Amino acid sequence: MRRIFVALTLLILTAFAASCANPTFAAKNRSPGTVKISFKTGSTASTSGKAGVRTANMKSAGKSRSVTKSSRTIVANWDNAIASYAITLHCTSVSTPDLTGTATNPVADSDGFAFSSVAAGTWNVSVTALNSDGAVVGAGSDEGLKLESGSGTEVGITISETQTGTGSFSFTFQFPQSSADYVSVQRYDMSNAAVGAAVVPTIENIGDGIDRATVAETGVASGTYRLALTFRKGGEGGPVVGTYSEALNVWDNVTSDQWLGSYGIFLSTRNFSESEFASTNASLGDLAAIVNESSASLTPGFSSDVTSYTLNTEGTSIWFIPARSSGSSQRVQYQVNGTTGTWTDLAVGASTEILSIGSTVYFLVTAPDQATTRTYSVSIISEGSSQITVSYGSYQSLSFSPGSLTMPLGEGLAIGPNFSNGTNWKWYVNGSLSGDASSYTFTPSSTGTYVIYATVTDSTTGTSYSGSMTVTVTNVNNLLTNPGWTNGEGTSTTGWAFTNGGDGWCGGTGLFTNDYSYVSSYDWCTFTQTVDLTAAGYTAVQLANAGTVITFSVYVRDGSPYNNGSHFYLELALRDSSDTSLDTVSLGAIVSWSDEPNIYSSNGWTKETVTYTNTQGFAIAHVQVKGMGCDHIYWGGCYGAWFSHPELTVTLP
């Protein structure tokens, strides 16, 4: 409760000492023989030794009383709610009419009003605080004042808020938009029983990443309540990111709409800071790669904002140690070669299992708010395997592998050396200088034939080398769904059916910069996709034309680290509208792993193609493409044929 002090100075004239008879009221009358009543409102607020608790101390006529409130207490600005005071003097020693008067709020300390002709006797004093509608918002009194003839008396009256009827509340709070997106407010009485149902206020974004909400109610029984504000991330069913217990005081005929802040300052809004909520930080602090007991470098170098990496290595013992962001309680899990299986939790400082070349490891980081996540991936590839490689050749030449390539428009081609002692690199495209770093990414803007020419100096011997490759860029109407095997953030098999053999498929960086690729294991691994050509816009007449050509191609590379060779098999199956088989063409053979392989790592990436020409006028409607691969040595892990960027095209006569 707040206290308002009313100082009454009663000066009694001897001439009226006989009885309490017939007094009159005169405003601001300060002449001798009057009773002067002046108002003084005020309070002091001090912080107690207990953190988070505020004590308001009010003194009245030499007495001290205190009320303890939470540091987050919702109150009314009671001083502003009081419009006037009604004062009554009642004589109890004899029967006489009461003395009454009113004063507006605020009352200046130097002003007041006076009762004249107040007789000696015993008096009771009562003061009622009123709002602008004349409703009672507070009251105070004192009794048994002895007024002697010819003397003056001063008395202090404590006016307290009344809590016998109803009042209202309306409080506002703000919080960072990134910290929560749902809040509920439950009110409890002093016995901790819930009052009504929880309120879910409307959240309004006010800009600068800040959300605001207001909770209001009228006709509330006056009293003291506890509020539980529960914040969630991810909607009503999301995890709780913060719960706060706040005090609410409801007084008669006033609206509690202020937060009592530090040093007793009234605040219209409670501002929750980001630090008061569970963190939304789902970024790793670091990601260490260990190869054969030594630290290895990721490409690119680790940055918490970069989520996709490559580890180029020839090592046989590979593992990773993710580090959480400083001071966070993140959950870190990992999974190998996919994100749809079971995630394995990693304790702080723990490492993954030992992995092999051809694997892709994924790290799922969950922020302390239990809702925000981020996924990181690292593809482990043989050095230089997922790019066009450049090697020192004879007679000061650079050898590109492969020396020529056809690529679709809209893709990028990463070219880099398989040696580290090169300096003063220069890259030219059709004679124009296009780069001077140790690697180069070719991203054509139009179709055509391009010659990529490079020069470099051996930093050890000072010898200069140069060489070139030819790239043909075509505009391909690829009918396959998700030919890049990516969802824009990582590897994805959407639209495809993958069947595992041996240790299963492993993923890695694709031949082109926008793609991913897959490498097979020691037993045949298969990928397939069925395409409805009529749904793609081709008519039955067009497809049945004897000159119609259907082509299935995919880029293939040997995955063995020592040029041992791998097996691959491609198939194009033609079907009618009822899915009845019409014909099948293929490249390669499904043989034993020990048979002679049909691709070697020395070949680099090659575009392998299966073509079907509809010379028999079949009513083709559907086609199924299939790719298969396995290794030649029967090694555990993924050392078979690599596949990247499959294409399906239809050429009409």
XYZ file of C-alpha atoms in Angstrom:
653
model
C 0.000 0.000 0.000
C 1.053 3.611 -0.583
C 0.737 6.121 2.270
C -0.323 9.741 1.859
C 0.296 12.021 4.792
C -2.270 14.607 5.834
C -0.893 17.049 8.396
C -3.656 18.718 10.422
C -2.829 21.669 12.636
C -5.693 22.356 15.059
C -5.516 25.628 16.920
C -8.241 25.979 19.540
C -9.283 29.380 20.947
C -10.132 29.674 24.606
C -13.364 31.454 23.723
C -14.710 28.172 22.338
C -13.399 25.888 25.021
C -16.781 25.178 26.563
C -18.164 22.793 23.943
C -18.007 21.390 20.400
C -20.647 23.781 19.123
C -21.512 25.186 15.705
C -18.152 25.279 13.886
C -17.961 26.690 10.393
C -15.557 26.000 7.458
C -13.550 28.716 5.724
C -11.198 27.849 2.880
C -7.595 29.015 3.359
C -8.489 30.983 6.474
C -5.292 31.444 8.448
C -6.620 33.930 11.057
C -6.203 33.174 14.785
C -8.797 30.861 16.234
C -8.955 28.466 13.315
C -8.010 24.854 12.652
C -5.653 24.681 9.680
C -5.508 21.447 7.632
C -2.748 21.083 5.035
C -1.915 18.089 2.779
C 1.465 16.603 2.095
C 1.855 13.522 -0.106
C 5.034 11.565 -0.550
C 6.835 8.265 -0.192
C 10.389 7.010 0.024
C 11.657 3.872 -1.657
C 14.826 2.039 -0.734
C 16.273 -1.242 -1.945
C 16.697 -3.840 0.780
C 19.680 -6.132 1.074
C 17.772 -8.900 -0.658
C 18.217 -8.715 -4.394
C 15.056 -8.266 -6.388
C 12.930 -6.955 -3.491
C 11.849 -3.379 -3.015
C 10.594 -1.930 0.284
C 8.473 1.215 0.483
C 8.691 2.849 3.927
C 6.055 5.383 5.007
C 6.011 7.239 8.319
C 2.902 8.526 10.068
C 2.892 10.514 13.311
C 6.108 8.954 14.515
C 5.079 5.415 13.499
C 6.761 3.344 10.737
C 5.080 0.746 8.507
C 6.487 -1.087 5.431
C 5.196 -3.064 2.473
C 7.443 -5.501 0.540
C 6.953 -5.857 -3.230
C 8.671 -7.719 -6.041
C 11.097 -5.685 -8.119
C 8.713 -6.440 -10.984
C 5.485 -5.228 -9.436
C 2.501 -3.875 -11.352
C 0.788 -1.010 -9.540
C -1.370 2.005 -10.223
C 0.158 5.450 -10.263
C -2.007 6.180 -7.289
C -1.009 9.794 -6.850
C -2.329 10.540 -10.333
C -5.499 8.525 -9.691
C -6.524 10.764 -6.759
C -8.508 13.792 -7.869
C -9.602 15.099 -4.455
C -9.823 14.472 -0.708
C -12.892 14.591 1.531
C -12.095 15.413 5.195
C -14.420 14.915 8.144
C -13.958 16.009 11.794
C -16.304 14.263 14.214
C -16.619 15.352 17.846
C -17.172 12.414 20.177
C -17.326 14.240 23.513
C -20.690 15.915 22.794
C -23.288 15.699 20.059
C -22.560 18.221 17.340
C -22.581 18.318 13.535
C -19.465 17.036 11.810
C -17.009 19.398 10.223
C -16.452 18.543 6.518
C -14.303 19.904 3.753
C -12.680 18.925 0.419
C -9.357 19.599 -1.254
C -8.149 18.872 -4.746
C -5.044 16.829 -5.526
C -2.299 17.828 -5.593
C -2.403 20.199 -2.681
C 0.501 22.621 -2.476
C 2.438 22.425 0.783
C 2.029 26.150 1.321
C -1.741 26.025 0.847
C -4.583 24.373 2.646
C -7.924 25.192 4.160
C -9.114 25.940 7.649
C -11.984 25.090 9.966
C -12.991 28.030 12.138
C -14.764 28.009 15.536
C -13.547 24.551 16.489
C -14.231 23.947 20.155
C -12.190 22.018 22.667
C -13.086 18.350 22.991
C -12.347 14.893 21.654
C -12.298 14.530 17.908
C -12.018 11.805 15.272
C -10.501 12.677 11.895
C -11.172 10.757 8.644
C -9.927 11.429 5.095
C -11.259 9.778 1.915
C -9.352 9.871 -1.406
C -11.599 10.127 -4.516
C -10.968 9.708 -8.238
C -12.283 12.041 -10.907
C -15.639 10.202 -10.906
C -16.006 10.639 -7.164
C -15.381 6.958 -6.430
C -13.387 6.055 -3.341
C -9.819 4.939 -4.030
C -8.337 5.254 -0.530
C -9.014 6.275 3.069
C -7.325 7.063 6.384
C -8.303 8.147 9.883
C -7.183 8.934 13.417
C -9.238 8.883 16.612
C -9.345 10.377 20.061
C -7.678 13.705 19.437
C -7.787 15.762 22.655
C -8.126 19.465 21.886
C -7.389 21.707 24.840
C -8.631 25.272 25.051
C -6.211 27.773 23.592
C -3.822 25.157 22.164
C -2.985 23.767 18.745
C -2.763 20.142 17.710
C -0.998 18.537 14.733
C -1.789 15.032 13.538
C -0.647 12.828 10.608
C -3.187 10.714 8.747
C -2.125 7.631 6.720
C -4.237 7.153 3.616
C -4.114 3.618 2.220
C -5.449 2.141 -0.993
C -8.773 0.396 -0.499
C -9.234 -3.217 -1.607
C -12.866 -3.957 -0.836
C -14.381 -3.631 -4.324
C -13.079 -3.985 -7.851
C -10.445 -2.363 -10.028
C -8.672 -3.068 -13.296
C -5.235 -3.654 -14.748
C -3.526 -3.086 -18.071
C 0.173 -3.858 -18.327
C 2.543 -3.902 -21.298
C 5.816 -5.737 -21.847
C 8.345 -5.998 -24.671
C 10.862 -8.680 -25.644
C 13.252 -9.499 -28.509
C 11.470 -11.058 -31.481
C 14.254 -13.620 -31.849
C 13.870 -14.845 -28.267
C 10.205 -15.938 -28.226
C 7.117 -16.016 -30.429
C 4.388 -17.095 -28.005
C 3.505 -15.954 -24.489
C 0.779 -16.898 -22.016
C -0.117 -15.128 -18.766
C -1.754 -16.950 -15.844
C -3.051 -15.085 -12.771
C -2.930 -16.682 -9.299
C -4.406 -15.534 -5.988
C -2.410 -15.442 -2.742
C -3.276 -19.083 -2.029
C -1.614 -19.914 -5.383
C -4.903 -20.950 -6.955
C -5.302 -20.103 -10.645
C -7.773 -17.312 -11.356
C -9.495 -18.005 -14.663
C -7.777 -19.353 -17.762
C -4.387 -18.288 -19.006
C -4.443 -15.288 -21.327
C -2.592 -15.401 -24.643
C -2.086 -11.776 -25.683
C -1.678 -10.616 -29.242
C 1.976 -10.017 -30.083
C 2.747 -6.896 -32.074
C 6.063 -6.254 -33.802
C 7.052 -2.637 -33.214
C 10.231 -2.696 -35.293
C 13.929 -3.068 -34.572
C 13.393 -6.740 -33.786
C 11.153 -6.008 -30.775
C 7.731 -7.516 -30.025
C 5.170 -6.009 -27.649
C 2.104 -7.392 -25.864
C -0.525 -5.931 -23.525
C -2.748 -7.766 -21.045
C -5.810 -5.911 -19.706
C -8.902 -6.751 -17.641
C -11.636 -4.783 -15.896
C -13.936 -5.653 -12.986
C -11.168 -7.486 -11.163
C -11.643 -8.169 -7.467
C -9.244 -5.908 -5.586
C -6.323 -7.681 -4.008
C -2.784 -8.897 -4.556
C -2.037 -11.505 -7.235
C 0.882 -13.360 -8.735
C 1.345 -13.449 -12.515
C 3.199 -16.216 -14.345
C 4.468 -15.081 -17.755
C 5.523 -18.076 -19.856
C 7.463 -17.474 -23.074
C 7.878 -20.141 -25.761
C 9.796 -20.475 -29.019
C 8.031 -22.325 -31.817
C 4.406 -21.565 -30.962
C 2.096 -22.921 -28.290
C 3.698 -26.353 -28.348
C 7.274 -25.076 -28.484
C 9.766 -25.298 -25.643
C 9.657 -22.808 -22.787
C 12.461 -20.251 -23.086
C 11.560 -18.151 -20.054
C 9.103 -18.083 -17.130
C 8.719 -15.016 -14.926
C 6.725 -14.469 -11.747
C 5.445 -10.933 -11.367
C 3.350 -9.274 -8.637
C 0.084 -7.501 -9.433
C -1.756 -5.141 -7.068
C -5.374 -4.302 -7.887
C -7.039 -1.479 -5.912
C -10.546 -0.119 -5.874
C -11.591 2.066 -8.804
C -8.098 2.543 -10.284
C -6.183 0.888 -13.132
C -2.869 -0.779 -12.318
C -0.863 0.019 -15.425
C 2.616 0.844 -14.179
C 5.655 -1.323 -13.480
C 7.474 -0.282 -10.328
C 11.083 -0.009 -11.443
C 14.328 0.707 -9.692
C 14.341 3.449 -7.072
C 10.544 3.551 -7.095
C 10.329 4.875 -10.658
C 7.115 4.133 -12.544
C 7.584 2.477 -15.951
C 4.844 2.117 -18.547
C 6.497 -0.954 -20.115
C 8.517 -3.880 -18.800
C 11.421 -4.552 -21.177
C 12.737 -8.122 -21.219
C 16.271 -8.326 -22.568
C 17.718 -11.099 -24.716
C 19.822 -12.305 -21.791
C 16.642 -13.122 -19.838
C 15.700 -15.873 -22.318
C 17.248 -19.165 -23.279
C 19.735 -18.507 -26.087
C 18.822 -19.046 -29.753
C 22.464 -19.542 -30.703
C 22.774 -22.741 -32.748
C 26.195 -21.952 -34.237
C 29.228 -24.109 -33.555
C 32.204 -22.386 -32.005
C 34.684 -24.520 -33.952
C 34.994 -27.790 -35.844
C 38.307 -29.634 -35.652
C 39.271 -32.297 -38.204
C 41.766 -34.969 -37.155
C 43.478 -37.165 -39.762
C 45.924 -39.876 -38.701
C 46.275 -38.259 -35.252
C 47.126 -34.818 -36.712
C 45.048 -31.702 -37.263
C 43.714 -31.209 -40.785
C 42.249 -28.189 -42.549
C 38.692 -27.871 -43.767
C 37.800 -26.166 -47.035
C 36.843 -23.412 -46.561
C 38.350 -22.666 -43.163
C 35.832 -22.932 -40.348
C 33.446 -20.055 -39.736
C 30.328 -20.427 -37.599
C 28.187 -18.923 -40.375
C 29.402 -21.415 -43.007
C 27.643 -24.773 -42.797
C 29.119 -26.844 -45.662
C 32.745 -28.017 -45.785
C 35.054 -30.394 -47.591
C 37.975 -32.313 -46.136
C 40.469 -33.266 -48.850
C 42.701 -36.074 -47.608
C 44.293 -39.410 -48.319
C 44.259 -40.353 -44.631
C 42.755 -43.577 -43.338
C 41.808 -42.551 -39.780
C 39.508 -39.503 -39.802
C 37.337 -38.016 -37.088
C 35.920 -34.651 -36.001
C 35.552 -32.765 -32.724
C 32.865 -30.032 -32.738
C 33.153 -27.237 -30.187
C 30.115 -25.469 -28.792
C 29.850 -21.688 -28.804
C 31.454 -20.134 -25.756
C 29.312 -20.360 -22.645
C 26.390 -22.089 -24.370
C 24.536 -25.243 -23.388
C 23.941 -26.400 -26.951
C 23.103 -29.966 -27.860
C 25.365 -31.375 -30.581
C 24.563 -34.586 -32.470
C 26.006 -36.181 -35.568
C 25.018 -38.610 -38.287
C 26.988 -40.135 -41.172
C 25.823 -40.220 -44.808
C 22.356 -38.766 -44.280
C 20.082 -36.867 -41.946
C 17.040 -39.143 -41.808
C 18.457 -41.806 -39.480
C 19.291 -41.753 -35.786
C 21.384 -38.886 -34.460
C 24.186 -39.638 -31.998
C 24.765 -37.195 -29.128
C 28.243 -35.819 -28.551
C 29.358 -34.726 -25.094
C 31.503 -31.616 -24.707
C 34.938 -32.349 -26.177
C 33.875 -35.730 -27.601
C 34.726 -36.855 -31.131
C 32.837 -38.689 -33.834
C 33.530 -42.266 -34.769
C 36.400 -42.928 -37.159
C 35.273 -42.139 -40.708
C 36.586 -42.901 -44.166
C 37.085 -41.116 -47.464
C 33.795 -40.854 -49.299
C 31.747 -40.243 -46.155
C 29.764 -37.125 -45.342
C 29.229 -36.332 -41.673
C 26.440 -34.058 -40.490
C 26.311 -32.150 -37.216
C 22.946 -31.041 -35.827
C 23.284 -28.194 -33.327
C 20.281 -27.358 -31.137
C 20.328 -24.002 -29.323
C 19.608 -23.735 -25.576
C 16.069 -22.614 -26.462
C 15.549 -26.208 -27.692
C 13.915 -24.905 -30.870
C 16.556 -23.215 -33.020
C 18.771 -25.618 -34.985
C 21.553 -25.478 -37.536
C 23.101 -28.330 -39.519
C 26.750 -28.462 -40.570
C 28.202 -30.968 -43.035
C 31.679 -32.124 -43.999
C 32.305 -34.215 -47.109
C 35.473 -36.325 -46.894
C 36.978 -36.733 -50.319
C 40.208 -37.922 -51.818
C 42.485 -34.973 -52.484
C 41.447 -33.252 -55.660
C 38.613 -35.705 -56.274
C 35.635 -33.366 -56.559
C 37.156 -30.831 -58.878
C 39.018 -30.627 -62.153
C 42.615 -31.280 -61.104
C 45.778 -29.709 -62.478
C 49.122 -31.510 -62.259
C 52.691 -30.768 -63.276
C 53.346 -32.471 -66.581
C 56.405 -33.023 -68.711
C 58.154 -30.280 -70.634
C 56.842 -27.542 -68.295
C 53.233 -28.319 -69.114
C 50.181 -28.390 -66.850
C 47.972 -31.430 -67.179
C 44.231 -30.961 -66.654
C 42.156 -34.002 -65.660
C 39.990 -34.316 -67.631
C 41.344 -32.295 -70.510
C 37.883 -31.557 -71.890
C 34.388 -31.511 -70.470
C 30.809 -30.719 -71.449
C 28.798 -28.933 -68.774
C 25.271 -27.491 -68.553
C 24.663 -23.770 -68.446
C 23.877 -22.526 -64.943
C 26.493 -24.644 -63.195
C 29.984 -23.782 -61.948
C 33.196 -25.764 -62.398
C 35.865 -25.767 -59.650
C 39.425 -26.228 -60.891
C 42.351 -26.656 -58.535
C 45.889 -28.080 -58.298
C 46.834 -31.356 -56.644
C 50.101 -29.772 -55.535
C 50.836 -27.033 -53.008
C 54.124 -25.542 -54.215
C 52.667 -23.404 -56.986
C 52.887 -19.626 -56.971
C 51.998 -16.724 -59.251
C 48.908 -18.415 -60.681
C 47.136 -16.896 -63.658
C 43.867 -18.173 -65.143
C 42.640 -17.148 -68.596
C 39.298 -17.843 -70.307
C 39.408 -17.526 -74.092
C 42.472 -15.342 -73.704
C 41.142 -12.983 -71.014
C 42.646 -12.978 -67.517
C 39.980 -14.204 -65.102
C 41.785 -15.093 -61.851
C 45.074 -15.161 -59.987
C 44.380 -17.448 -57.008
C 45.644 -21.013 -56.673
C 42.213 -22.315 -57.708
C 39.593 -21.077 -60.119
C 35.832 -21.501 -60.466
C 34.509 -21.251 -63.999
C 30.888 -20.027 -64.127
C 29.857 -19.376 -67.726
C 27.047 -16.971 -68.494
C 26.257 -18.350 -71.933
C 26.613 -21.472 -74.025
C 29.640 -22.043 -76.218
C 33.143 -23.474 -76.224
C 35.681 -22.105 -73.755
C 39.420 -22.653 -73.400
C 40.624 -22.361 -69.825
C 44.364 -21.693 -69.768
C 46.539 -21.568 -66.640
C 50.119 -20.608 -65.810
C 52.001 -21.233 -62.550
C 55.524 -21.148 -61.154
C 56.969 -24.008 -59.117
C 58.023 -22.226 -55.916
C 60.688 -24.879 -55.278
C 62.480 -24.854 -58.629
C 61.292 -21.586 -60.156
C 60.120 -23.453 -63.258
C 57.081 -22.070 -65.084
C 54.288 -24.376 -66.261
C 51.230 -23.795 -68.441
C 48.365 -25.791 -69.875
C 44.721 -25.690 -70.846
C 41.430 -27.554 -71.029
C 38.354 -27.140 -73.209
C 34.861 -26.755 -71.751
C 31.736 -26.961 -73.875
C 28.711 -25.285 -72.287
C 25.271 -26.413 -73.442
C 21.747 -25.385 -72.610
C 20.235 -28.607 -71.256
C 16.520 -29.172 -70.629
C 17.119 -31.683 -67.850
C 13.898 -33.597 -67.093
C 15.156 -35.167 -63.872
C 13.985 -33.974 -60.477
C 16.817 -32.770 -58.226
C 19.706 -33.613 -60.598
C 22.153 -31.864 -58.268
C 21.230 -34.114 -55.297
C 21.003 -31.078 -53.049
C 18.368 -29.032 -51.249
C 20.471 -25.881 -51.293
C 21.959 -26.538 -47.848
C 23.293 -30.081 -48.104
C 22.949 -33.384 -49.852
C 19.405 -34.511 -50.634
C 17.884 -37.544 -52.351
C 14.477 -35.970 -52.963
C 12.958 -37.446 -56.119
C 15.326 -40.422 -56.130
C 15.331 -43.989 -54.817
C 18.740 -45.019 -53.437
C 19.524 -48.674 -52.613
C 22.569 -49.453 -50.489
C 25.075 -52.196 -51.076
C 28.143 -52.952 -48.984
C 28.533 -50.090 -46.515
C 26.050 -48.020 -48.506
C 26.270 -44.802 -50.464
C 28.464 -41.955 -49.223
C 28.026 -38.327 -50.243
C 30.469 -35.627 -51.211
C 31.001 -32.406 -53.110
C 29.714 -32.583 -56.670
C 31.577 -32.052 -59.898
C 29.818 -28.727 -60.318
C 29.756 -26.125 -57.589
C 25.974 -26.260 -57.070
C 25.857 -30.050 -56.823
C 26.537 -32.987 -54.559
C 27.783 -36.380 -55.639
C 27.528 -39.961 -54.380
C 30.168 -42.689 -54.216
C 29.387 -46.413 -54.063
C 30.741 -49.114 -51.769
C 32.192 -52.645 -52.127
C 28.891 -54.123 -53.313
C 26.544 -52.735 -55.952
C 24.737 -49.542 -54.908
C 21.834 -48.292 -57.030
C 19.971 -45.031 -57.700
C 16.832 -44.727 -59.826
C 14.217 -42.203 -60.890
C 11.102 -42.614 -63.048
C 9.985 -39.684 -65.228
C 6.557 -39.203 -66.807
C 7.406 -37.660 -70.176
C 3.779 -36.798 -70.926
C 3.578 -34.843 -67.670
C 6.751 -33.047 -68.774
C 4.823 -31.697 -71.791
C 5.595 -34.194 -74.556
C 2.664 -35.581 -76.542
C 2.131 -39.232 -77.386
C 2.627 -38.395 -81.080
C 5.975 -36.728 -80.432
C 7.262 -39.585 -78.291
C 6.154 -42.239 -80.805
C 7.948 -40.490 -83.656
C 10.670 -42.687 -85.089
C 13.243 -39.927 -84.855
C 12.755 -39.125 -81.149
C 15.979 -39.517 -79.131
C 16.040 -40.017 -75.344
C 19.390 -39.604 -73.609
C 20.465 -40.461 -70.073
C 23.911 -39.300 -68.981
C 25.822 -38.919 -65.728
C 29.322 -37.845 -64.762
C 31.353 -40.769 -63.391
C 34.741 -41.058 -61.666
C 36.727 -43.827 -60.019
C 36.673 -43.592 -56.217
C 39.687 -45.770 -55.445
C 42.634 -43.846 -53.981
C 45.326 -45.783 -55.887
C 43.858 -45.993 -59.412
C 42.576 -49.517 -58.720
C 39.472 -48.871 -60.783
C 35.734 -49.143 -60.142
C 32.617 -50.549 -61.766
C 29.661 -48.537 -63.022
C 26.477 -49.438 -64.877
C 23.871 -47.153 -66.501
C 20.432 -48.140 -67.747
C 17.582 -46.405 -69.557
C 14.244 -48.303 -69.486
C 11.346 -47.292 -71.773
C 7.720 -47.919 -70.709
C 4.236 -47.140 -71.948
C 1.491 -45.287 -70.054
C 0.550 -48.411 -68.091
C 4.232 -48.917 -67.121
C 4.663 -51.940 -69.365
C 8.286 -52.379 -70.429
C 8.974 -51.516 -74.065
C 12.746 -51.609 -74.341
C 15.959 -51.131 -72.332
C 19.410 -49.819 -73.236
C 22.435 -49.864 -70.963
C 26.134 -49.111 -70.612
C 28.493 -51.356 -68.681
C 27.596 -54.636 -66.998
C 26.568 -55.814 -63.547
C 29.587 -57.973 -62.828
C 31.483 -59.315 -59.822
C 33.581 -56.797 -57.920
C 36.689 -58.753 -58.882
C 36.077 -58.469 -62.635
C 37.944 -55.940 -64.734
C 36.725 -52.411 -63.835
C 35.444 -50.037 -66.504
C 36.654 -46.723 -65.032
C 39.928 -45.627 -63.416
C 40.790 -42.556 -61.352
C 43.345 -41.575 -63.976
C 40.396 -40.860 -66.284
C 39.086 -38.119 -63.975
C 35.446 -37.169 -64.363
C 33.897 -38.453 -67.594
C 30.402 -37.956 -68.916
C 28.942 -41.377 -69.649
C 25.820 -41.553 -71.811
C 23.086 -44.011 -72.743
C 21.015 -43.077 -75.802
C 17.776 -44.547 -77.121
C 16.361 -43.700 -80.534
C 12.715 -44.710 -80.992
C 13.157 -46.347 -84.380
C 10.243 -48.734 -83.740
C 7.690 -46.022 -82.966
C 6.942 -47.267 -79.445
C 4.239 -45.413 -77.510
C 6.727 -44.258 -74.902
C 5.238 -42.437 -71.915
C 7.551 -43.186 -68.972
C 11.288 -43.733 -68.657
C 13.298 -45.016 -65.727
C 16.966 -44.089 -65.338
C 19.277 -46.231 -63.237
C 22.867 -45.878 -62.092
C 24.894 -48.513 -60.239
C 28.421 -48.660 -58.875
C 30.834 -50.683 -56.731
C 34.568 -50.874 -56.091
C 37.088 -53.349 -57.506
C 39.059 -54.159 -54.341
C 36.184 -54.981 -51.944
C 37.344 -52.438 -49.396
C 35.123 -51.438 -46.491
C 33.797 -47.904 -46.779
C 33.105 -46.066 -50.031
C 35.767 -46.530 -52.717
C 33.614 -47.435 -55.725
C 32.415 -45.314 -58.631
C 31.413 -41.694 -58.033
C 28.339 -40.226 -59.737
C 27.454 -36.556 -60.221
C 24.820 -34.498 -62.041
C 22.665 -37.001 -63.953
C 20.749 -35.673 -66.964
C 17.735 -36.869 -68.937
C 16.885 -35.153 -72.210
C 14.471 -35.683 -75.088
C 15.377 -34.525 -78.593
C 12.536 -34.352 -81.112
C 13.152 -34.698 -84.846
